[in-house]
Short mmCIF file of C-alpha atoms in Angstrom, two decimals:
data_model
loop_
_atom_site.label_atom_id
_atom_site.label_comp_id
_atom_site.label_asym_id
_atom_site.label_seq_id
_atom_site.Cartn_x
_atom_site.Cartn_y
_atom_site.Cartn_z
CA UNK A 26 16.03 -35.37 3.45
CA UNK A 27 14.76 -32.47 1.39
CA UNK A 28 11.48 -30.97 2.61
CA UNK A 29 9.06 -30.38 -0.25
CA UNK A 30 6.14 -28.13 0.67
CA UNK A 31 2.70 -28.57 -0.87
CA UNK A 32 3.73 -30.07 -4.21
CA UNK A 33 0.94 -29.91 -6.84
CA UNK A 34 -0.39 -33.27 -7.99
CA UNK A 35 1.12 -33.02 -11.48
CA UNK A 36 4.58 -33.03 -9.84
CA UNK A 37 4.00 -36.20 -7.84
CA UNK A 38 5.31 -38.70 -10.43
CA UNK A 39 8.69 -36.93 -10.64
CA UNK A 40 8.79 -36.30 -6.90
CA UNK A 41 8.08 -39.95 -6.06
CA UNK A 42 10.39 -41.48 -8.69
CA UNK A 43 12.59 -44.29 -7.39
CA UNK A 44 16.39 -44.05 -7.60
CA UNK A 45 16.84 -46.79 -10.21
CA UNK A 46 19.42 -47.29 -12.90
CA UNK A 47 18.45 -47.58 -16.54
CA UNK A 48 16.97 -51.08 -16.87
CA UNK A 49 18.26 -51.50 -20.41
CA UNK A 50 21.81 -50.78 -19.25
CA UNK A 51 21.49 -53.26 -16.39
CA UNK A 52 20.10 -55.93 -18.74
CA UNK A 53 23.12 -55.47 -21.04
CA UNK A 54 25.32 -56.48 -18.11
CA UNK A 55 23.07 -59.27 -16.84
CA UNK A 56 22.07 -60.99 -20.12
CA UNK A 57 25.58 -62.31 -20.94
CA UNK A 58 25.86 -63.70 -17.39
CA UNK A 59 22.63 -65.66 -17.86
CA UNK A 60 23.77 -66.96 -21.23
CA UNK A 61 27.18 -68.10 -20.00
CA UNK A 62 25.75 -69.90 -16.98
CA UNK A 63 23.25 -71.58 -19.30
CA UNK A 64 26.10 -72.75 -21.56
CA UNK A 65 28.91 -73.45 -19.10
CA UNK A 66 27.17 -74.29 -15.80
CA UNK A 67 29.35 -74.48 -12.69
CA UNK A 68 32.42 -73.08 -14.42
CA UNK A 69 30.59 -69.88 -15.37
CA UNK A 70 29.14 -69.63 -11.86
CA UNK A 71 32.65 -69.83 -10.36
CA UNK A 72 34.07 -67.37 -12.88
CA UNK A 73 31.42 -64.73 -12.22
CA UNK A 74 31.60 -65.27 -8.46
CA UNK A 75 35.32 -64.51 -8.63
CA UNK A 76 34.76 -61.55 -10.96
CA UNK A 77 31.91 -59.89 -9.07
CA UNK A 78 32.37 -61.05 -5.47
CA UNK A 79 36.16 -61.67 -5.39
CA UNK A 80 35.56 -65.17 -4.03
CA UNK A 81 37.36 -68.31 -5.20
CA UNK A 82 34.91 -71.19 -4.74
CA UNK A 83 36.49 -74.59 -4.16
CA UNK A 84 33.04 -76.11 -3.73
CA UNK A 85 29.74 -74.49 -4.69
CA UNK A 86 27.53 -76.42 -2.27
CA UNK A 87 27.65 -75.86 1.47
CA UNK A 88 28.87 -79.01 3.23
CA UNK A 89 27.25 -80.85 6.14
CA UNK A 90 30.28 -79.91 8.25
CA UNK A 91 29.73 -76.20 7.58
CA UNK A 92 26.07 -76.50 8.58
CA UNK A 93 27.06 -78.33 11.78
CA UNK A 94 29.61 -75.62 12.57
CA UNK A 95 26.95 -72.93 12.07
CA UNK A 96 24.84 -74.44 14.86
CA UNK A 97 27.77 -73.89 17.23
CA UNK A 98 28.46 -70.34 16.05
CA UNK A 99 24.92 -68.97 16.51
CA UNK A 100 24.48 -67.86 20.10
CA UNK A 101 21.54 -69.08 22.23
CA UNK A 102 19.92 -65.63 22.38
CA UNK A 103 19.76 -65.40 18.57
CA UNK A 104 18.52 -68.99 18.31
CA UNK A 105 15.66 -68.13 20.70
CA UNK A 106 14.82 -65.01 18.66
CA UNK A 107 14.79 -67.03 15.43
CA UNK A 108 12.53 -69.62 17.06
CA UNK A 109 10.06 -66.94 18.21
CA UNK A 110 9.98 -65.42 14.73
CA UNK A 111 9.60 -68.84 13.17
CA UNK A 112 6.60 -69.66 15.37
CA UNK A 113 4.84 -66.38 14.53
CA UNK A 114 5.53 -66.59 10.80
CA UNK A 115 4.32 -70.19 10.73
CA UNK A 116 1.18 -69.34 12.70
CA UNK A 117 0.28 -66.50 10.33
CA UNK A 118 0.97 -68.48 7.15
CA UNK A 119 -0.84 -71.59 8.36
CA UNK A 120 -4.08 -69.61 8.28
CA UNK A 121 -3.62 -69.23 4.53
CA UNK A 122 -4.30 -72.94 3.93
CA UNK A 123 -7.71 -73.00 2.22
CA UNK A 124 -10.24 -75.77 2.66
CA UNK A 125 -11.49 -77.46 -0.49
CA UNK A 126 -15.05 -76.38 -1.27
CA UNK A 127 -17.03 -78.38 -3.80
CA UNK A 128 -19.63 -76.26 -5.57
CA UNK A 129 -22.59 -77.77 -7.45
CA UNK A 130 -23.09 -75.09 -10.10
CA UNK A 131 -25.99 -77.08 -11.63
CA UNK A 132 -27.54 -80.37 -10.56
CA UNK A 133 -24.95 -83.00 -11.50
CA UNK A 134 -22.18 -80.43 -12.22
CA UNK A 135 -19.62 -80.24 -9.41
CA UNK A 136 -16.55 -77.94 -9.48
CA UNK A 137 -13.77 -77.41 -6.98
CA UNK A 138 -10.28 -76.02 -6.63
CA UNK A 139 -7.31 -77.13 -4.56
CA UNK A 140 -3.77 -75.98 -3.86
CA UNK A 141 -0.97 -78.11 -5.27
CA UNK A 142 2.59 -77.29 -4.25
CA UNK A 143 5.12 -76.14 -6.83
CA UNK A 144 7.53 -79.07 -6.85
CA UNK A 145 10.85 -77.21 -7.20
CA UNK A 146 11.48 -73.72 -5.86
CA UNK A 147 14.59 -71.58 -5.54
CA UNK A 148 15.20 -69.12 -2.71
CA UNK A 149 17.59 -66.21 -3.19
CA UNK A 150 18.92 -64.82 0.10
CA UNK A 151 20.93 -61.58 -0.06
CA UNK A 152 24.12 -61.86 1.96
CA UNK A 153 26.37 -59.05 0.82
CA UNK A 154 26.32 -55.96 3.02
CA UNK A 155 23.61 -57.52 5.25
CA UNK A 156 23.15 -61.30 5.62
CA UNK A 157 19.35 -61.59 5.57
CA UNK A 158 18.78 -64.82 7.48
CA UNK A 159 15.29 -63.48 8.26
CA UNK A 160 14.45 -63.93 4.58
CA UNK A 161 15.18 -67.65 4.95
CA UNK A 162 12.27 -67.78 7.41
CA UNK A 163 10.02 -65.68 5.20
CA UNK A 164 10.53 -67.92 2.17
CA UNK A 165 11.38 -71.27 3.72
CA UNK A 166 8.35 -71.48 6.03
CA UNK A 167 5.64 -71.04 3.36
CA UNK A 168 7.59 -73.37 1.04
CA UNK A 169 7.56 -75.93 3.84
CA UNK A 170 3.86 -75.43 4.59
CA UNK A 171 2.96 -75.67 0.90
CA UNK A 172 4.76 -78.99 0.61
CA UNK A 173 7.35 -78.10 -2.04
CA UNK A 174 9.41 -81.25 -2.68
CA UNK A 175 12.71 -79.57 -3.57
CA UNK A 176 13.92 -76.29 -2.10
CA UNK A 177 17.19 -74.82 -3.39
CA UNK A 178 18.83 -71.90 -1.59
CA UNK A 179 21.47 -69.60 -3.08
CA UNK A 180 23.28 -66.91 -1.11
CA UNK A 181 26.63 -65.18 -1.67
CA UNK A 182 29.68 -66.11 0.37
CA UNK A 183 32.05 -63.65 2.00
CA UNK A 184 35.63 -63.15 0.79
CA UNK A 185 36.67 -66.25 2.75
CA UNK A 186 34.11 -68.40 0.97
CA UNK A 187 31.90 -68.65 4.06
CA UNK A 188 28.14 -68.19 4.51
CA UNK A 189 26.91 -66.29 7.56
CA UNK A 190 26.19 -68.96 10.21
CA UNK A 191 22.71 -67.58 10.96
CA UNK A 192 21.69 -68.20 7.34
CA UNK A 193 22.92 -71.79 7.49
CA UNK A 194 21.38 -72.40 10.91
CA UNK A 195 17.99 -71.02 9.89
CA UNK A 196 17.95 -72.99 6.64
CA UNK A 197 18.87 -76.18 8.46
CA UNK A 198 16.13 -75.95 11.09
CA UNK A 199 13.65 -75.58 8.22
CA UNK A 200 14.98 -78.71 6.54
CA UNK A 201 16.67 -76.90 3.64
CA UNK A 202 19.90 -78.71 2.83
CA UNK A 203 20.59 -77.77 -0.79
CA UNK A 204 22.47 -74.55 -0.05
CA UNK A 205 24.87 -72.96 -2.53
CA UNK A 206 27.50 -70.24 -2.12
CA UNK A 207 26.36 -68.21 -5.10
CA UNK A 208 24.89 -64.73 -5.35
CA UNK A 209 23.96 -62.12 -7.91
CA UNK A 210 22.70 -62.70 -11.44
CA UNK A 211 24.72 -65.92 -11.69
CA UNK A 212 22.69 -67.44 -8.83
CA UNK A 213 19.41 -66.60 -10.57
CA UNK A 214 20.74 -68.10 -13.80
CA UNK A 215 21.90 -71.27 -12.04
CA UNK A 216 18.50 -71.87 -10.45
CA UNK A 217 16.72 -71.06 -13.71
CA UNK A 218 18.73 -73.32 -16.02
CA UNK A 219 20.43 -75.76 -13.64
CA UNK A 220 24.14 -76.55 -13.51
CA UNK A 221 26.15 -79.64 -12.61
CA UNK A 222 25.76 -78.73 -8.92
CA UNK A 223 22.66 -76.53 -8.69
CA UNK A 224 19.27 -78.03 -9.65
CA UNK A 225 16.93 -76.11 -11.94
CA UNK A 226 13.69 -74.96 -10.31
CA UNK A 227 10.26 -73.90 -11.53
CA UNK A 228 9.94 -70.65 -9.56
CA UNK A 229 12.48 -68.30 -7.98
CA UNK A 230 11.86 -66.18 -4.87
CA UNK A 231 13.71 -63.52 -2.98
CA UNK A 232 14.79 -59.89 -2.93
CA UNK A 233 18.01 -58.53 -4.31
CA UNK A 234 19.78 -55.59 -5.89
CA UNK A 235 18.94 -54.23 -9.32
CA UNK A 236 21.10 -56.84 -11.05
CA UNK A 237 19.29 -59.68 -9.28
CA UNK A 238 15.94 -58.07 -10.11
CA UNK A 239 16.90 -57.67 -13.77
CA UNK A 240 18.04 -61.30 -13.91
CA UNK A 241 14.72 -62.45 -12.46
CA UNK A 242 12.78 -60.40 -14.99
CA UNK A 243 14.85 -61.75 -17.89
CA UNK A 244 14.46 -65.41 -16.92
CA UNK A 245 10.75 -64.75 -16.39
CA UNK A 246 10.52 -63.91 -20.10
CA UNK A 247 11.81 -67.42 -20.78
CA UNK A 248 9.04 -69.05 -18.77
CA UNK A 249 10.65 -69.47 -15.35
CA UNK A 250 8.27 -68.06 -12.76
CA UNK A 251 9.32 -65.47 -10.19
CA UNK A 252 7.65 -64.15 -7.07
CA UNK A 253 7.74 -60.49 -8.12
CA UNK A 254 10.23 -57.88 -9.32
CA UNK A 255 11.41 -57.05 -5.80
CA UNK A 256 14.22 -54.50 -5.85
CA UNK A 257 15.74 -52.00 -3.40
CA UNK A 258 13.86 -51.61 -0.13
CA UNK A 259 11.64 -48.62 0.62
CA UNK A 260 9.31 -47.21 3.25
CA UNK A 261 6.75 -44.41 3.39
CA UNK A 262 5.68 -42.94 6.71
CA UNK A 263 2.56 -40.85 7.21
CA UNK A 264 2.92 -39.02 10.52
CA UNK A 265 0.64 -36.55 12.28
CA UNK A 266 1.51 -33.80 14.77
CA UNK A 267 1.22 -36.25 17.68
CA UNK A 268 3.78 -38.68 16.23
CA UNK A 269 7.01 -39.20 18.15
CA UNK A 270 9.75 -37.70 15.97
CA UNK A 271 12.35 -40.13 17.35
CA UNK A 272 10.15 -43.11 16.43
CA UNK A 273 9.58 -41.78 12.92
CA UNK A 274 13.28 -41.06 12.36
CA UNK A 275 14.19 -44.55 13.53
CA UNK A 276 11.68 -46.08 11.10
CA UNK A 277 13.05 -44.06 8.20
CA UNK A 278 16.63 -44.98 9.03
CA UNK A 279 15.77 -48.65 9.41
CA UNK A 280 15.02 -48.70 5.69
CA UNK A 281 17.73 -46.25 4.65
CA UNK A 282 20.40 -48.54 6.09
CA UNK A 283 19.32 -51.40 3.80
CA UNK A 284 21.25 -50.07 0.83
CA UNK A 285 22.50 -46.99 -0.97
CA UNK A 286 19.69 -47.32 -3.52
CA UNK A 287 16.95 -47.58 -0.89
CA UNK A 288 14.40 -44.79 -0.54
CA UNK A 289 12.35 -43.39 2.34
CA UNK A 290 9.40 -40.99 2.09
CA UNK A 291 7.89 -38.99 4.95
CA UNK A 292 4.47 -37.36 4.54
CA UNK A 293 2.83 -35.04 7.07
CA UNK A 294 0.51 -32.07 7.46
CA UNK A 295 2.76 -30.73 10.20
CA UNK A 296 5.89 -28.79 9.24
CA UNK A 297 6.91 -28.80 12.90
CA UNK A 298 6.91 -32.61 12.84
CA UNK A 299 8.94 -32.73 9.63
CA UNK A 300 11.56 -30.42 11.12
CA UNK A 301 11.71 -32.42 14.37
CA UNK A 302 12.17 -35.66 12.40
CA UNK A 303 15.01 -34.09 10.40
CA UNK A 304 16.78 -33.20 13.65
CA UNK A 305 16.26 -36.72 15.01
CA UNK A 306 17.59 -38.27 11.81
CA UNK A 307 20.81 -36.26 12.13
CA UNK A 308 21.21 -37.33 15.75
CA UNK A 309 20.47 -41.03 15.21
CA UNK A 310 22.34 -41.30 11.91
CA UNK A 311 25.64 -40.38 13.52
CA UNK A 312 25.34 -43.42 15.81
CA UNK A 313 24.71 -46.00 13.08
CA UNK A 314 27.42 -48.44 11.95
CA UNK A 315 25.94 -48.18 8.44
CA UNK A 316 25.91 -44.37 8.49
CA UNK A 317 27.48 -44.03 5.03
CA UNK A 318 24.92 -46.36 3.42
CA UNK A 319 21.98 -44.66 5.12
CA UNK A 320 23.29 -41.19 4.26
CA UNK A 321 23.39 -42.00 0.58
CA UNK A 322 19.89 -43.50 0.70
CA UNK A 323 18.61 -40.33 2.35
CA UNK A 324 19.81 -38.36 -0.67
CA UNK A 325 17.18 -40.29 -2.67
CA UNK A 326 14.49 -39.47 -0.12
CA UNK A 327 11.87 -36.79 0.51
CA UNK A 328 9.90 -35.23 3.36
CA UNK A 329 6.64 -33.95 1.90
CA UNK A 330 4.35 -31.39 3.51
CA UNK A 331 0.71 -31.74 2.45
CA UNK A 332 -2.40 -29.70 3.26
CA UNK A 333 -5.01 -32.37 4.01
CA UNK A 334 -5.37 -35.98 5.05
CA UNK A 335 -7.03 -36.79 1.72
CA UNK A 336 -4.05 -35.38 -0.15
CA UNK A 337 -1.72 -37.50 1.98
CA UNK A 338 -3.72 -40.66 1.28
CA UNK A 339 -3.86 -39.93 -2.46
CA UNK A 340 -0.10 -39.33 -2.56
CA UNK A 341 0.62 -42.52 -0.61
CA UNK A 342 -1.61 -44.58 -2.90
CA UNK A 343 0.20 -43.07 -5.88
CA UNK A 344 3.58 -44.01 -4.37
CA UNK A 345 2.47 -47.61 -3.57
CA UNK A 346 5.15 -48.21 -0.96
CA UNK A 347 6.66 -51.57 -0.16
CA UNK A 348 6.21 -50.69 3.54
CA UNK A 349 3.75 -48.05 4.73
CA UNK A 350 3.71 -46.85 8.34
CA UNK A 351 0.67 -44.91 9.56
CA UNK A 352 2.09 -43.09 12.60
CA UNK A 353 -1.21 -41.27 13.17
CA UNK A 354 -3.99 -41.27 15.75
CA UNK A 355 -6.68 -42.51 13.35
CA UNK A 356 -4.53 -45.19 11.75
CA UNK A 357 -7.31 -47.78 11.42
CA UNK A 358 -9.61 -45.32 9.63
CA UNK A 359 -6.91 -44.26 7.18
CA UNK A 360 -5.77 -47.86 6.64
CA UNK A 361 -9.16 -48.65 5.12
CA UNK A 362 -8.44 -46.08 2.42
CA UNK A 363 -5.04 -47.52 1.49
CA UNK A 364 -5.31 -49.48 -1.74
CA UNK A 365 -1.67 -49.61 -2.86
CA UNK A 366 0.97 -50.91 -0.42
CA UNK A 367 2.94 -54.07 0.19
CA UNK A 368 2.45 -54.16 3.95
CA UNK A 369 0.88 -51.58 6.29
CA UNK A 370 1.93 -50.82 9.89
CA UNK A 371 -0.68 -49.10 12.05
CA UNK A 372 -0.08 -46.78 14.97
CA UNK A 373 2.85 -45.43 16.95
CA UNK A 374 4.06 -48.76 18.32
CA UNK A 375 4.18 -50.82 15.13
CA UNK A 376 7.66 -50.37 13.65
CA UNK A 377 8.32 -51.70 10.17
CA UNK A 378 11.14 -53.83 11.59
CA UNK A 379 8.49 -55.92 13.39
CA UNK A 380 7.25 -57.09 10.00
CA UNK A 381 10.81 -57.58 8.82
CA UNK A 382 11.48 -60.08 11.57
CA UNK A 383 8.93 -61.43 13.95
CA UNK A 384 5.31 -60.23 13.86
CA UNK A 385 4.36 -63.04 11.48
CA UNK A 386 3.64 -61.29 8.18
CA UNK A 387 5.95 -61.82 5.22
CA UNK A 388 8.63 -59.27 4.44
CA UNK A 389 9.19 -60.22 0.79
CA UNK A 390 7.12 -57.45 -0.76
CA UNK A 391 6.63 -55.59 -4.05
CA UNK A 392 8.81 -52.50 -4.50
CA UNK A 393 9.19 -49.76 -7.11
CA UNK A 394 5.44 -49.14 -7.30
CA UNK A 395 4.60 -52.77 -8.12
CA UNK A 396 2.33 -52.82 -5.05
CA UNK A 397 -0.30 -51.37 -7.38
CA UNK A 398 -0.64 -54.83 -8.94
CA UNK A 399 1.42 -57.34 -6.93
CA UNK A 400 1.00 -58.91 -3.49
CA UNK A 401 3.75 -59.85 -1.09
CA UNK A 402 4.89 -63.44 -0.77
CA UNK A 403 2.42 -65.76 0.96
CA UNK A 404 1.52 -69.44 1.01
CA UNK A 405 -0.29 -68.81 -2.30
CA UNK A 406 3.06 -67.96 -3.89
CA UNK A 407 4.27 -71.54 -3.45
CA UNK A 408 1.25 -73.33 -4.86
CA UNK A 409 -0.66 -73.70 -8.08
CA UNK A 410 -4.42 -73.62 -7.85
CA UNK A 411 -5.83 -76.43 -9.96
CA UNK A 412 -9.54 -76.57 -10.75
CA UNK A 413 -11.50 -79.80 -11.08
CA UNK A 414 -14.95 -80.62 -12.37
CA UNK A 415 -17.04 -83.75 -12.48
CA UNK A 416 -20.26 -83.97 -14.48
CA UNK A 417 -22.88 -86.69 -14.42
CA UNK A 418 -25.09 -87.52 -17.39
CA UNK A 419 -27.90 -85.54 -15.80
CA UNK A 420 -25.51 -82.64 -15.32
CA UNK A 421 -24.45 -82.70 -18.97
CA UNK A 422 -28.10 -82.75 -19.98
CA UNK A 423 -28.57 -79.57 -17.93
CA UNK A 424 -25.67 -77.57 -19.36
CA UNK A 425 -25.09 -79.36 -22.68
CA UNK A 426 -27.49 -77.25 -24.79
CA UNK A 427 -25.83 -74.04 -23.56
CA UNK A 428 -22.37 -75.42 -24.44
CA UNK A 429 -23.58 -76.47 -27.89
CA UNK A 430 -25.11 -73.06 -28.58
CA UNK A 431 -22.03 -71.15 -27.44
CA UNK A 432 -19.60 -73.39 -29.34
CA UNK A 433 -21.65 -73.12 -32.53
CA UNK A 434 -21.75 -69.32 -32.18
CA UNK A 435 -17.95 -69.27 -31.95
CA UNK A 436 -17.77 -71.65 -34.95
CA UNK A 437 -15.90 -74.27 -32.92
CA UNK A 438 -17.88 -77.27 -34.07
CA UNK A 439 -15.59 -79.91 -32.56
CA UNK A 440 -16.30 -78.31 -29.18
CA UNK A 441 -20.04 -78.63 -29.86
CA UNK A 442 -19.65 -82.22 -31.05
CA UNK A 443 -17.86 -83.23 -27.80
CA UNK A 444 -21.16 -82.57 -26.05
CA UNK A 445 -23.56 -83.62 -28.81
CA UNK A 446 -22.00 -87.05 -29.30
CA UNK A 447 -22.37 -87.84 -25.62
CA UNK A 448 -26.01 -86.74 -25.46
CA UNK A 449 -26.90 -88.58 -28.68
CA UNK A 450 -25.10 -91.73 -27.49
CA UNK A 451 -27.24 -91.77 -24.37
CA UNK A 452 -30.48 -91.52 -26.38
CA UNK A 453 -29.48 -94.66 -28.32
#
């Protein structure tokens, strides 16, 4: 990581730029894939899976036998870990169920709102260089709690046409049985338009590479909802002089190993800490199986020396990290000043990987600065919020004159008449 000392604020946008490809160039590659899947269905899905993933698919859907086999292949220790994570994620997301509150805005005028599940949802689970079975929990549990009637899961197969058993096991214990061996832009297209094998859905969830993100954004323009434009993973760490350099290095590397296009940012007022973290990164990096991936990600990354805490907070809010770790003594105080982040991790013993797996919060989060306007996935992501109102005659008599006056002022006379005719009818 390059150490950048005391950068002036006008340099921050360039300094904090994400390592992304030109979106227009990516869309030129992705758009024909979407169109062909729309036109040719399963055949196009198989063709692109062979072209991009080098996999010949005999069958697109995962069979019951493969799911049964997965239960035998996942060891008891991992099953117990998945169950612990499942319990915590469910407990956290259950609290997001709102109670229906009826509000009488005027005598005889009652309004309320309730959550209604999105009927058909699609879950995209990355499975290329890292099979993210944890994402099945993060998306499948809130879909289950919301009451979505149809849940479709797409994830890429390996060269042998197999899905990682932990993905199949986790999906099965959540009751997801429509699982398809498809990844990339072709998976997004299949769930958006439907094919002979893969049902069309109303909203698509899940992280992915830049091609998956571009595909999600393109189908969103056509009216298919998406969770957010979640791209390559990223973390920012704000560390003070008392931070443990080994802890900080491990947190940075835990994101760097996600992918070559990932980015990590370290911010501190202590040059000594930045230097110590650099040394720890070198030591720990050499021991990682994904050393090459993490090394390339580190080339996109920065260690930034700032003068004051306020400057650090301003820089972090400008960056709007997907994950933000506050490895500082006054983490709770600083956390109150964070307004742009996907998920925040407070203190020296709260690693970002806890949120990735088992603390209970959701790990599907906005990247690329979208945390300035987007939230991470939650129960709300899987529901529509429908408002209701019920008005008695007395209620209409209360608010009717105001409606008539406002409608007339906007020259929408039919709107006015919808009230007037009711009030006049009552007088008769």
